[in-house]
């Protein structure tokens, strides 16, 4: 998440190909008495590797307002743009043109527009030396005395921790997967390590503790870059709208959360022994979204969520975790951002981003402590629905009006994650934030996977016949029948997405099908009972849960076998 700023009348700073980030800055608004420059171009190389790089460009228009725009520059080397976003980018030889899309052509006087692209190169990746906006040169004072390019993130973090890195394979999960018939096909995949109670830090019930995992990651790393994925998950009054994943801490135990959970984790991650690892943390899944959708006068409100909103301990806990962990240079914090079937509605979308900003600026945290966000953690929402779009209509009725979509603005996780990223930037998060999408259980393959759109008899037959996500209702979340493994973990798979990840280890239960006595603080949620006929959060539908499930986090062989059988892409 490289950061940059454009200096007043800055000279263009040229950085050699050996650097990982760089900025080319055209002059900005003048000091009094200096003639106005027509535009500012901030060209930022966010990430660079041996054969390619990712760049973000921000253009500020200092002249009259425009209804369309075109930015041009040339390369001195063999750089080739391979893909782009938020602009139509073409290249002829060394000359590149970036023109507006239909949705971002308006550029007010003093307004800015941003776009980005991936490109390949070999040798030296020198920055462009000049830019034009609609044929007018963006003034550059090559001899000016502006501040130098600040270069990479001062913490030493890279823009995308997954780029060019291996990801830690948890040996405990790998052994369970390999012991299943056919499990060796995926037992080498990286999954998240869940720190879901205080005892998990040092290892509970004979399981590996945090240090043991980090030591194993060092062994796997060798001379390569290595990402370790942790789920930090033990807030006071955890999961106020569910029971299966309730935690050990009471609603008021914020001090215990800080001193006995976050502080010990931070102390271990701060050990210089682990400084060479890239440590990705998923911060407190489901917590903040619950404050948006399950409080107050909403039909889905619970007394427990009202309590957590009133005492502020979700916001305080997340802020404290971000501040403590964000102070460690090789830690990359990603806040949980629900999923499209939770926060994709207008009433939830904007307020969620605002609440996340509040949490990220509490308890000493700043937005610089947030590297990105993760969606669909431990959930089942399809990555991409190809058989219908939110803009489709059937017999004059829009897809948004179908029972399945129910006025949501998003029909899948990829479109939601990309749009939510833009919303988060608009409320003040850094423009370099990236998104993760948990694809561990959202493949929905097998014989039930539709091969095309549904019948156009009605909008409901059209959507229901074509949707990959075969859940009874999008609010169903526990051990879903028919689910399959999704896209395999991979870095930078789409615009704005740092990685597809398997943060929820496939085969680990979401919750027990019936009440099971335990010392882990986990309750029984009827949403995990296949006979349950539902509540307001799932439209009073059947739960769609598999039978005979164990406690959340415990191994569920039948689910694991189903996930492999229904994998998409197929194993």
Coordinates of C-alpha atoms in Angstrom, one line a residue:
X1 CA 0.0 0.0 0.0
X2 CA 2.5 2.5 -1.2
X3 CA 1.7 6.1 -0.4
X4 CA 2.7 9.2 -2.3
X5 CA 2.0 12.9 -2.4
X6 CA 2.4 15.5 -5.2
X7 CA 4.8 18.2 -4.1
X8 CA 4.3 21.9 -4.9
X9 CA 5.9 22.5 -8.3
X10 CA 7.7 19.2 -7.8
X11 CA 10.4 18.0 -10.1
X12 CA 9.7 14.7 -11.8
X13 CA 11.5 12.1 -9.8
X14 CA 12.9 9.2 -11.9
X15 CA 13.5 6.0 -10.2
X16 CA 15.3 3.0 -11.7
X17 CA 13.8 -0.4 -12.3
X18 CA 15.4 -1.8 -9.2
X19 CA 12.9 0.1 -7.0
X20 CA 9.6 -1.4 -6.1
X21 CA 7.6 1.9 -6.1
X22 CA 7.9 5.3 -7.5
X23 CA 6.0 8.4 -8.3
X24 CA 6.0 10.8 -11.3
X25 CA 4.4 14.1 -10.1
X26 CA 3.5 17.0 -12.4
X27 CA 3.1 20.4 -10.8
X28 CA 0.2 21.1 -8.6
X29 CA -1.7 24.3 -7.8
X30 CA 0.6 27.3 -7.7
X31 CA 1.7 29.5 -4.9
X32 CA 0.3 33.1 -5.1
X33 CA 1.9 34.9 -8.0
X34 CA 2.8 31.8 -10.0
X35 CA 0.8 31.2 -13.2
X36 CA -1.7 28.3 -12.8
X37 CA -0.7 25.0 -14.3
X38 CA -3.3 23.2 -16.4
X39 CA -3.2 19.9 -14.6
X40 CA -1.6 17.6 -12.1
X41 CA -0.6 14.0 -12.8
X42 CA 0.3 11.7 -9.9
X43 CA 1.7 8.5 -11.4
X44 CA 2.4 5.9 -8.7
X45 CA 4.0 2.5 -9.2
X46 CA 2.2 0.6 -6.4
X47 CA 4.0 -2.7 -6.8
X48 CA 6.8 -4.0 -9.0
X49 CA 8.4 -7.3 -9.7
X50 CA 10.9 -8.7 -12.2
X51 CA 8.6 -8.7 -15.2
X52 CA 5.8 -6.3 -14.4
X53 CA 4.3 -3.6 -12.3
X54 CA 1.0 -2.1 -11.1
X55 CA 0.4 1.6 -11.3
X56 CA -2.3 4.1 -10.0
X57 CA -2.7 7.4 -11.8
X58 CA -4.6 10.4 -10.4
X59 CA -5.2 13.4 -12.7
X60 CA -6.3 16.8 -11.3
X61 CA -7.9 19.3 -13.7
X62 CA -6.9 22.9 -13.0
X63 CA -8.6 24.3 -16.1
X64 CA -12.2 24.5 -17.2
X65 CA -14.6 21.7 -16.5
X66 CA -14.7 18.7 -18.9
X67 CA -17.3 16.2 -20.0
X68 CA -14.6 13.8 -21.4
X69 CA -10.9 13.6 -21.0
X70 CA -7.8 11.8 -22.4
X71 CA -4.4 11.5 -20.7
X72 CA -1.3 10.6 -22.8
X73 CA 2.3 9.7 -22.0
X74 CA 5.2 7.8 -23.5
X75 CA 7.6 5.3 -22.1
X76 CA 11.4 5.3 -22.6
X77 CA 11.6 1.5 -22.3
X78 CA 9.6 -1.5 -23.4
X79 CA 6.7 -1.2 -20.9
X80 CA 3.5 -2.7 -22.2
X81 CA 0.1 -2.1 -20.6
X82 CA -1.7 -5.5 -20.2
X83 CA -4.9 -4.5 -18.4
X84 CA -6.5 -1.5 -16.8
X85 CA -9.4 -0.2 -14.9
X86 CA -11.5 3.0 -14.6
X87 CA -10.2 4.1 -18.1
X88 CA -10.0 2.8 -21.6
X89 CA -6.2 2.4 -22.1
X90 CA -4.6 1.8 -25.5
X91 CA -1.0 1.7 -26.5
X92 CA 0.8 2.2 -29.8
X93 CA 4.5 1.5 -29.5
X94 CA 5.7 3.5 -26.5
X95 CA 2.8 5.9 -26.6
X96 CA -0.1 5.3 -24.1
X97 CA -3.6 6.9 -24.1
X98 CA -6.0 6.6 -21.2
X99 CA -9.5 7.9 -22.0
X100 CA -12.5 8.2 -19.7
X101 CA -15.1 5.4 -19.3
X102 CA -18.8 6.3 -19.8
X103 CA -19.3 6.7 -16.1
X104 CA -16.3 9.0 -15.2
X105 CA -16.1 11.5 -18.1
X106 CA -17.1 14.5 -16.0
X107 CA -14.1 16.2 -14.7
X108 CA -14.8 19.5 -12.8
X109 CA -12.4 22.4 -12.6
X110 CA -10.2 21.5 -9.6
X111 CA -11.6 17.9 -9.7
X112 CA -9.6 14.7 -9.9
X113 CA -10.1 11.3 -11.5
X114 CA -8.1 8.1 -10.9
X115 CA -7.4 5.0 -12.9
X116 CA -4.9 2.2 -12.8
X117 CA -3.3 -0.6 -14.9
X118 CA -1.0 -3.5 -14.9
X119 CA 2.0 -3.6 -17.3
X120 CA 5.0 -5.8 -18.3
X121 CA 8.5 -4.7 -18.8
X122 CA 12.1 -5.9 -18.8
X123 CA 15.3 -4.1 -17.9
X124 CA 14.6 -0.7 -16.5
X125 CA 11.2 0.6 -15.6
X126 CA 11.9 4.4 -15.9
X127 CA 8.9 6.6 -15.1
X128 CA 7.3 8.7 -17.9
X129 CA 8.8 12.2 -18.1
X130 CA 5.7 14.1 -19.3
X131 CA 1.9 13.9 -19.5
X132 CA -0.8 15.7 -21.4
X133 CA -4.5 16.2 -20.6
X134 CA -6.5 16.7 -23.7
X135 CA -3.4 17.7 -25.6
X136 CA -2.3 20.3 -23.0
X137 CA 1.0 19.5 -21.2
X138 CA 0.7 19.1 -17.5
X139 CA 3.5 21.5 -16.5
X140 CA 6.6 19.9 -14.9
X141 CA 9.3 22.0 -13.4
X142 CA 12.3 19.7 -13.9
X143 CA 14.5 22.1 -11.9
X144 CA 12.0 22.7 -9.1
X145 CA 12.9 22.2 -5.5
X146 CA 9.8 20.3 -4.4
X147 CA 9.9 17.5 -1.9
X148 CA 11.3 14.3 -3.1
X149 CA 9.1 11.3 -3.8
X150 CA 8.5 9.6 -0.4
X151 CA 8.8 6.2 -2.2
X152 CA 7.6 3.1 -0.5
X153 CA 5.4 2.8 2.5
X154 CA 7.7 3.9 5.4
X155 CA 6.9 0.7 7.2
X156 CA 8.4 -1.3 4.4
X157 CA 5.1 -2.9 3.5
X158 CA 4.5 -3.9 -0.1
X159 CA 1.3 -2.9 -1.9
X160 CA 0.0 -6.5 -2.2
X161 CA 1.5 -8.9 0.3
X162 CA 0.4 -11.9 -1.8
X163 CA 2.2 -10.7 -5.0
X164 CA 5.3 -12.9 -5.6
X165 CA 4.9 -14.8 -2.3
X166 CA 4.0 -18.3 -1.2
X167 CA 1.3 -18.7 1.4
X168 CA 1.5 -20.7 4.5
X169 CA 0.1 -24.2 4.5
X170 CA -1.2 -25.1 7.9
X171 CA 0.2 -28.6 8.6
X172 CA -2.6 -29.4 11.0
X173 CA -5.3 -28.7 8.5
X174 CA -3.3 -30.3 5.7
X175 CA -3.0 -33.5 7.6
X176 CA -6.8 -33.7 8.2
X177 CA -7.4 -32.9 4.6
X178 CA -4.9 -35.5 3.4
X179 CA -6.5 -38.2 5.6
X180 CA -9.8 -37.8 3.8
X181 CA -10.4 -39.9 0.6
X182 CA -9.3 -37.7 -2.2
X183 CA -8.2 -35.0 0.1
X184 CA -4.6 -35.0 -1.1
X185 CA -5.8 -33.1 -4.1
X186 CA -6.2 -29.9 -2.0
X187 CA -4.2 -30.7 1.2
X188 CA -1.3 -28.4 -0.1
X189 CA -3.6 -25.3 -0.3
X190 CA -3.0 -22.4 2.1
X191 CA -5.7 -21.7 4.7
X192 CA -6.2 -19.3 7.6
X193 CA -5.1 -20.0 11.1
X194 CA -7.9 -19.0 13.5
X195 CA -7.0 -17.3 16.8
X196 CA -10.6 -17.6 18.2
X197 CA -9.9 -17.7 21.9
X198 CA -7.1 -16.8 24.3
X199 CA -6.0 -20.4 24.7
X200 CA -5.3 -20.6 20.9
X201 CA -2.4 -18.2 21.2
X202 CA -0.3 -20.8 23.0
X203 CA -2.1 -23.8 21.6
X204 CA -5.2 -25.4 23.0
X205 CA -5.9 -29.1 23.3
X206 CA -2.6 -30.1 21.9
X207 CA -3.0 -27.9 18.8
X208 CA -0.2 -25.7 17.5
X209 CA 0.0 -22.2 19.0
X210 CA 0.8 -19.0 17.2
X211 CA 4.6 -19.3 17.6
X212 CA 4.5 -22.9 16.4
X213 CA 2.7 -21.8 13.2
X214 CA 5.1 -18.9 12.6
X215 CA 8.1 -21.2 13.1
X216 CA 6.5 -23.7 10.6
X217 CA 6.0 -20.8 8.2
X218 CA 9.7 -19.9 8.4
X219 CA 10.6 -23.5 7.6
X220 CA 8.3 -23.4 4.6
X221 CA 9.5 -20.0 3.5
X222 CA 13.1 -20.9 2.7
X223 CA 14.5 -18.0 0.6
X224 CA 11.1 -17.0 -0.7
X225 CA 8.6 -14.5 0.4
X226 CA 5.9 -16.1 2.6
X227 CA 2.4 -14.9 3.7
X228 CA 0.9 -16.2 6.9
X229 CA -2.9 -15.7 7.3
X230 CA -4.3 -15.2 10.7
X231 CA -7.9 -14.7 11.8
X232 CA -8.1 -12.5 14.9
X233 CA -11.5 -13.3 16.4
X234 CA -12.3 -13.0 20.1
X235 CA -14.2 -9.7 20.6
X236 CA -16.2 -9.2 23.8
X237 CA -19.8 -10.3 23.1
X238 CA -18.6 -11.8 19.8
X239 CA -21.1 -12.5 17.0
X240 CA -24.0 -10.9 18.7
X241 CA -26.5 -12.0 16.1
X242 CA -25.5 -15.7 16.2
X243 CA -24.9 -18.4 18.8
X244 CA -22.8 -21.0 17.1
X245 CA -19.8 -18.7 17.1
X246 CA -20.3 -16.9 20.4
X247 CA -17.0 -16.3 22.1
X248 CA -15.5 -16.6 25.6
X249 CA -15.6 -12.9 26.6
X250 CA -18.6 -11.2 28.0
X251 CA -19.9 -7.9 26.4
X252 CA -18.0 -5.7 28.9
X253 CA -14.7 -7.5 28.9
X254 CA -12.9 -5.1 26.6
X255 CA -9.9 -4.8 28.9
X256 CA -9.4 -8.5 29.0
X257 CA -9.6 -8.6 25.2
X258 CA -6.9 -6.0 25.0
X259 CA -4.5 -7.3 27.6
X260 CA -5.0 -11.1 27.4
X261 CA -5.7 -11.5 23.7
X262 CA -4.4 -8.7 21.4
X263 CA -1.4 -7.7 23.5
X264 CA 0.1 -11.3 23.6
X265 CA -0.6 -11.7 19.8
X266 CA 1.2 -8.4 19.1
X267 CA 4.1 -9.4 21.3
X268 CA 4.7 -12.6 19.4
X269 CA 4.2 -11.0 15.9
X270 CA 6.7 -8.2 17.0
X271 CA 9.5 -10.8 17.5
X272 CA 12.3 -10.0 15.1
X273 CA 12.6 -13.7 14.4
X274 CA 9.4 -13.4 12.3
X275 CA 10.3 -10.1 10.6
X276 CA 10.8 -11.7 7.2
X277 CA 7.2 -13.1 7.1
X278 CA 4.3 -11.2 5.6
X279 CA 1.6 -11.6 8.2
X280 CA -2.0 -11.0 7.0
X281 CA -4.6 -10.5 9.7
X282 CA -8.3 -10.8 9.2
X283 CA -9.7 -8.6 11.9
X284 CA -12.8 -9.8 13.8
X285 CA -15.2 -11.3 11.2
X286 CA -18.9 -10.4 11.4
X287 CA -18.5 -7.9 14.3
X288 CA -18.9 -4.4 12.7
X289 CA -21.5 -5.5 10.1
X290 CA -23.7 -6.7 13.0
X291 CA -23.8 -3.1 14.3
X292 CA -25.2 -1.9 11.0
X293 CA -27.9 -4.5 10.4
X294 CA -28.9 -6.1 13.7
X295 CA -29.5 -3.2 16.0
X296 CA -32.2 -0.6 16.8
X297 CA -35.6 -0.8 15.2
X298 CA -34.7 -3.3 12.4
X299 CA -36.6 -6.6 12.4
X300 CA -33.2 -8.4 12.5
X301 CA -32.1 -6.6 15.7
X302 CA -31.0 -8.6 18.8
X303 CA -30.6 -7.4 22.4
X304 CA -27.0 -8.6 22.3
X305 CA -26.2 -6.4 19.3
X306 CA -27.9 -3.4 20.8
X307 CA -25.7 -3.9 23.9
X308 CA -22.6 -4.0 21.8
X309 CA -23.6 -0.9 19.9
X310 CA -24.4 0.9 23.1
X311 CA -21.1 0.0 24.9
X312 CA -18.9 0.6 21.9
X313 CA -16.7 -2.4 22.6
X314 CA -16.8 -3.7 19.0
X315 CA -15.5 -0.4 17.7
X316 CA -13.0 -0.1 20.5
X317 CA -11.8 -3.6 20.1
X318 CA -11.3 -3.4 16.4
X319 CA -9.6 0.0 16.7
X320 CA -7.3 -1.4 19.4
X321 CA -6.4 -4.4 17.4
X322 CA -5.7 -2.3 14.3
X323 CA -3.4 0.1 16.3
X324 CA -1.4 -2.6 18.1
X325 CA -1.0 -4.9 15.1
X326 CA -0.6 -2.1 12.6
X327 CA 2.4 -0.8 14.4
X328 CA 4.3 -4.0 13.4
X329 CA 6.0 -3.3 10.0
X330 CA 5.3 -6.8 8.5
X331 CA 1.7 -7.1 9.5
X332 CA -1.1 -6.4 7.0
X333 CA -4.5 -5.7 8.6
X334 CA -7.6 -6.6 6.6
X335 CA -11.0 -5.7 8.3
X336 CA -13.9 -8.1 7.7
X337 CA -16.5 -6.5 5.4
X338 CA -19.3 -9.0 5.5
X339 CA -20.5 -10.1 2.0
X340 CA -22.8 -8.8 -0.7
X341 CA -25.9 -10.6 0.7
X342 CA -25.4 -8.8 4.0
X343 CA -24.2 -5.3 3.2
X344 CA -25.0 -4.9 -0.5
X345 CA -28.3 -3.0 0.1
X346 CA -28.4 0.8 0.0
X347 CA -29.4 1.0 3.7
X348 CA -26.2 -1.0 4.6
X349 CA -23.6 -0.2 2.1
X350 CA -22.7 3.4 2.9
X351 CA -23.3 3.2 6.7
X352 CA -21.0 0.2 6.9
X353 CA -18.1 2.1 5.3
X354 CA -18.7 5.0 7.6
X355 CA -18.7 2.7 10.7
X356 CA -15.5 1.0 9.5
X357 CA -13.9 4.4 9.3
X358 CA -15.0 5.2 12.8
X359 CA -13.5 1.9 14.1
X360 CA -10.3 2.5 12.1
X361 CA -9.7 5.8 13.8
X362 CA -10.5 4.8 17.4
X363 CA -8.3 3.6 20.2
X364 CA -5.2 5.2 18.6
X365 CA -5.7 3.5 15.2
X366 CA -5.5 5.4 11.9
X367 CA -6.5 4.5 8.3
X368 CA -2.8 3.8 7.7
X369 CA -3.2 0.7 10.0
X370 CA -5.7 -0.7 7.5
X371 CA -4.2 -2.5 4.5
X372 CA -7.5 -3.6 3.1
X373 CA -10.7 -5.5 3.7
X374 CA -11.9 -9.1 3.3
X375 CA -15.4 -10.2 2.1
X376 CA -17.2 -13.5 2.3
X377 CA -15.2 -14.8 5.2
X378 CA -16.5 -18.3 6.1
X379 CA -19.5 -17.6 3.8
X380 CA -20.9 -19.0 0.6
X381 CA -21.7 -16.1 -1.7
X382 CA -20.8 -16.9 -5.3
X383 CA -17.8 -15.2 -6.7
X384 CA -19.3 -14.3 -10.0
X385 CA -22.8 -14.9 -11.3
X386 CA -22.5 -15.1 -15.1
X387 CA -26.1 -15.9 -16.1
X388 CA -27.7 -12.7 -15.0
X389 CA -26.8 -9.1 -14.0
X390 CA -28.4 -6.6 -11.7
X391 CA -29.4 -4.6 -14.7
X392 CA -31.3 -7.4 -16.5
X393 CA -35.1 -7.2 -16.9
X394 CA -37.7 -9.9 -17.6
X395 CA -41.0 -8.9 -19.0
X396 CA -40.4 -5.4 -17.6
X397 CA -39.4 -6.5 -14.1
X398 CA -35.8 -5.9 -13.1
X399 CA -33.6 -8.6 -11.5
X400 CA -33.3 -6.3 -8.5
X401 CA -37.0 -7.1 -7.9
X402 CA -36.6 -10.8 -7.9
X403 CA -37.1 -12.7 -4.6
X404 CA -33.4 -13.8 -4.6
X405 CA -31.8 -10.4 -5.2
X406 CA -34.5 -8.5 -3.3
X407 CA -33.4 -5.0 -4.3
X408 CA -29.7 -5.6 -3.6
X409 CA -27.4 -3.7 -5.9
X410 CA -25.0 -6.6 -6.2
X411 CA -25.5 -10.2 -7.2
X412 CA -22.0 -11.7 -6.4
X413 CA -18.9 -11.1 -4.3
X414 CA -16.6 -9.8 -7.0
X415 CA -18.8 -6.9 -8.0
X416 CA -19.6 -6.1 -4.4
X417 CA -15.9 -6.2 -3.3
X418 CA -14.8 -3.9 -6.1
X419 CA -17.6 -1.4 -5.5
X420 CA -17.2 -1.5 -1.7
X421 CA -13.5 -0.8 -2.1
X422 CA -14.4 2.5 -4.0
X423 CA -16.9 3.4 -1.2
X424 CA -14.3 2.8 1.5
X425 CA -11.8 5.1 -0.3
X426 CA -14.5 7.7 -0.7
X427 CA -15.0 7.9 3.1
X428 CA -11.3 8.3 3.8
X429 CA -9.4 5.0 3.5
X430 CA -6.2 5.1 1.6
X431 CA -6.6 4.7 -2.2
X432 CA -4.1 1.8 -2.2
X433 CA -6.3 -0.5 -0.1
X434 CA -6.9 -4.0 -1.6
X435 CA -9.6 -6.5 -1.1
X436 CA -9.5 -10.2 -0.3
X437 CA -12.4 -12.6 -1.1
X438 CA -12.8 -15.9 0.7
X439 CA -13.5 -18.5 -2.0
X440 CA -13.1 -21.6 0.2
X441 CA -16.8 -22.6 -0.1
X442 CA -18.4 -20.6 -2.8
X443 CA -17.7 -22.7 -6.0
X444 CA -21.2 -24.2 -6.2
X445 CA -20.2 -26.7 -8.9
X446 CA -21.4 -30.3 -9.4
X447 CA -24.5 -31.4 -11.3
X448 CA -26.7 -28.7 -9.8
X449 CA -24.6 -25.9 -11.3
X450 CA -26.7 -24.1 -14.0
X451 CA -25.2 -23.9 -17.5
X452 CA -27.2 -20.8 -18.6
X453 CA -29.9 -18.4 -17.6
X454 CA -33.2 -19.6 -16.2
X455 CA -36.5 -19.5 -18.1
X456 CA -37.9 -16.1 -18.8
X457 CA -41.4 -17.0 -17.5
X458 CA -40.8 -14.5 -14.7
X459 CA -37.9 -12.7 -13.2
X460 CA -37.8 -15.3 -10.4
X461 CA -37.6 -18.2 -12.8
X462 CA -34.9 -16.4 -14.7
X463 CA -32.7 -15.7 -11.6
X464 CA -33.4 -18.9 -9.7
X465 CA -32.8 -21.1 -12.8
X466 CA -29.5 -19.4 -13.6
X467 CA -27.9 -18.6 -10.2
X468 CA -24.8 -20.6 -9.2
X469 CA -25.5 -20.0 -5.5
X470 CA -28.0 -22.7 -4.7
X471 CA -28.8 -21.7 -1.1
X472 CA -32.5 -21.6 -0.2
X473 CA -31.9 -18.0 1.0
X474 CA -28.9 -15.7 0.8
X475 CA -29.1 -15.2 4.6
X476 CA -28.3 -18.9 5.2
X477 CA -24.7 -19.2 6.5
X478 CA -24.3 -22.5 8.4
X479 CA -22.8 -25.7 6.8
X480 CA -24.7 -25.2 3.6
X481 CA -26.0 -28.2 1.7
X482 CA -24.7 -28.3 -1.9
X483 CA -21.7 -26.0 -1.5
X484 CA -18.4 -26.6 -3.2
X485 CA -14.8 -25.4 -3.1
X486 CA -14.4 -22.2 -5.0
X487 CA -11.5 -20.6 -6.9
X488 CA -8.1 -21.8 -5.6
X489 CA -6.1 -19.2 -3.6
X490 CA -4.3 -16.8 -6.0
X491 CA -2.8 -13.4 -5.9
X492 CA -4.1 -10.3 -7.8
X493 CA -6.9 -12.1 -9.7
X494 CA -8.9 -9.1 -10.5
X495 CA -9.0 -5.3 -10.4
X496 CA -8.7 -4.1 -6.8
X497 CA -8.5 -7.6 -5.4
X498 CA -5.2 -8.5 -3.6
X499 CA -6.1 -12.2 -3.5
X500 CA -8.6 -15.0 -3.5
X501 CA -8.0 -16.8 -0.2
X502 CA -9.2 -19.8 1.7
X503 CA -9.5 -18.0 5.0
X504 CA -12.0 -20.5 6.4
X505 CA -10.4 -23.9 6.2
X506 CA -12.6 -26.2 4.2
X507 CA -13.9 -29.0 6.4
X508 CA -14.2 -27.0 9.5
X509 CA -17.8 -26.8 10.8
X510 CA -19.7 -23.5 11.1
X511 CA -21.7 -24.8 14.1
X512 CA -23.3 -27.9 15.5
X513 CA -26.6 -29.2 14.3
X514 CA -27.8 -29.7 17.8
X515 CA -26.7 -28.5 21.3
X516 CA -23.3 -29.9 22.3
X517 CA -21.8 -29.2 25.7
X518 CA -18.3 -27.6 25.4
X519 CA -15.8 -25.4 27.2
X520 CA -15.1 -23.1 24.2
X521 CA -18.0 -20.7 24.8
X522 CA -19.8 -21.9 21.7
X523 CA -23.6 -22.0 21.8
X524 CA -26.2 -23.7 19.6
X525 CA -27.7 -21.7 16.8
X526 CA -30.9 -23.0 15.2
X527 CA -29.5 -21.8 11.8
X528 CA -27.2 -24.9 12.0
X529 CA -30.2 -27.2 12.5
X530 CA -31.5 -28.6 9.2
X531 CA -35.0 -28.8 10.5
X532 CA -35.2 -25.1 11.5
X533 CA -37.7 -23.0 9.6
X534 CA -35.9 -19.7 9.9
X535 CA -36.1 -16.2 11.2
X536 CA -36.2 -12.6 9.9
X537 CA -32.5 -12.8 8.8
X538 CA -33.2 -15.6 6.3
X539 CA -36.7 -14.6 5.3
X540 CA -38.2 -17.4 7.5
X541 CA -36.9 -20.1 5.2
X542 CA -35.4 -23.5 6.0
X543 CA -31.7 -23.2 7.2
X544 CA -30.3 -25.3 4.4
X545 CA -27.7 -26.7 6.9
X546 CA -26.2 -30.2 6.7
X547 CA -27.1 -32.7 9.5
X548 CA -24.8 -34.1 12.1
X549 CA -22.4 -31.2 12.2
X550 CA -19.9 -30.8 15.1
X551 CA -19.1 -27.6 17.0
X552 CA -17.8 -24.6 15.0
X553 CA -14.2 -25.1 14.0
X554 CA -14.2 -28.8 14.5
X555 CA -13.6 -31.2 11.6
X556 CA -16.7 -32.1 9.6
X557 CA -15.8 -34.9 7.2
X558 CA -19.2 -35.0 5.4
X559 CA -18.9 -31.3 4.6
X560 CA -15.4 -31.7 3.4
X561 CA -16.4 -34.5 1.0
X562 CA -19.3 -32.4 -0.3
X563 CA -17.0 -29.4 -0.9
X564 CA -14.6 -31.5 -3.0
X565 CA -17.5 -33.2 -4.9
X566 CA -19.0 -29.8 -5.8
X567 CA -15.8 -27.9 -6.4
X568 CA -15.8 -25.3 -9.1
X569 CA -13.4 -25.2 -10.9
X570 CA -13.6 -29.0 -10.5
X571 CA -10.7 -30.8 -8.8

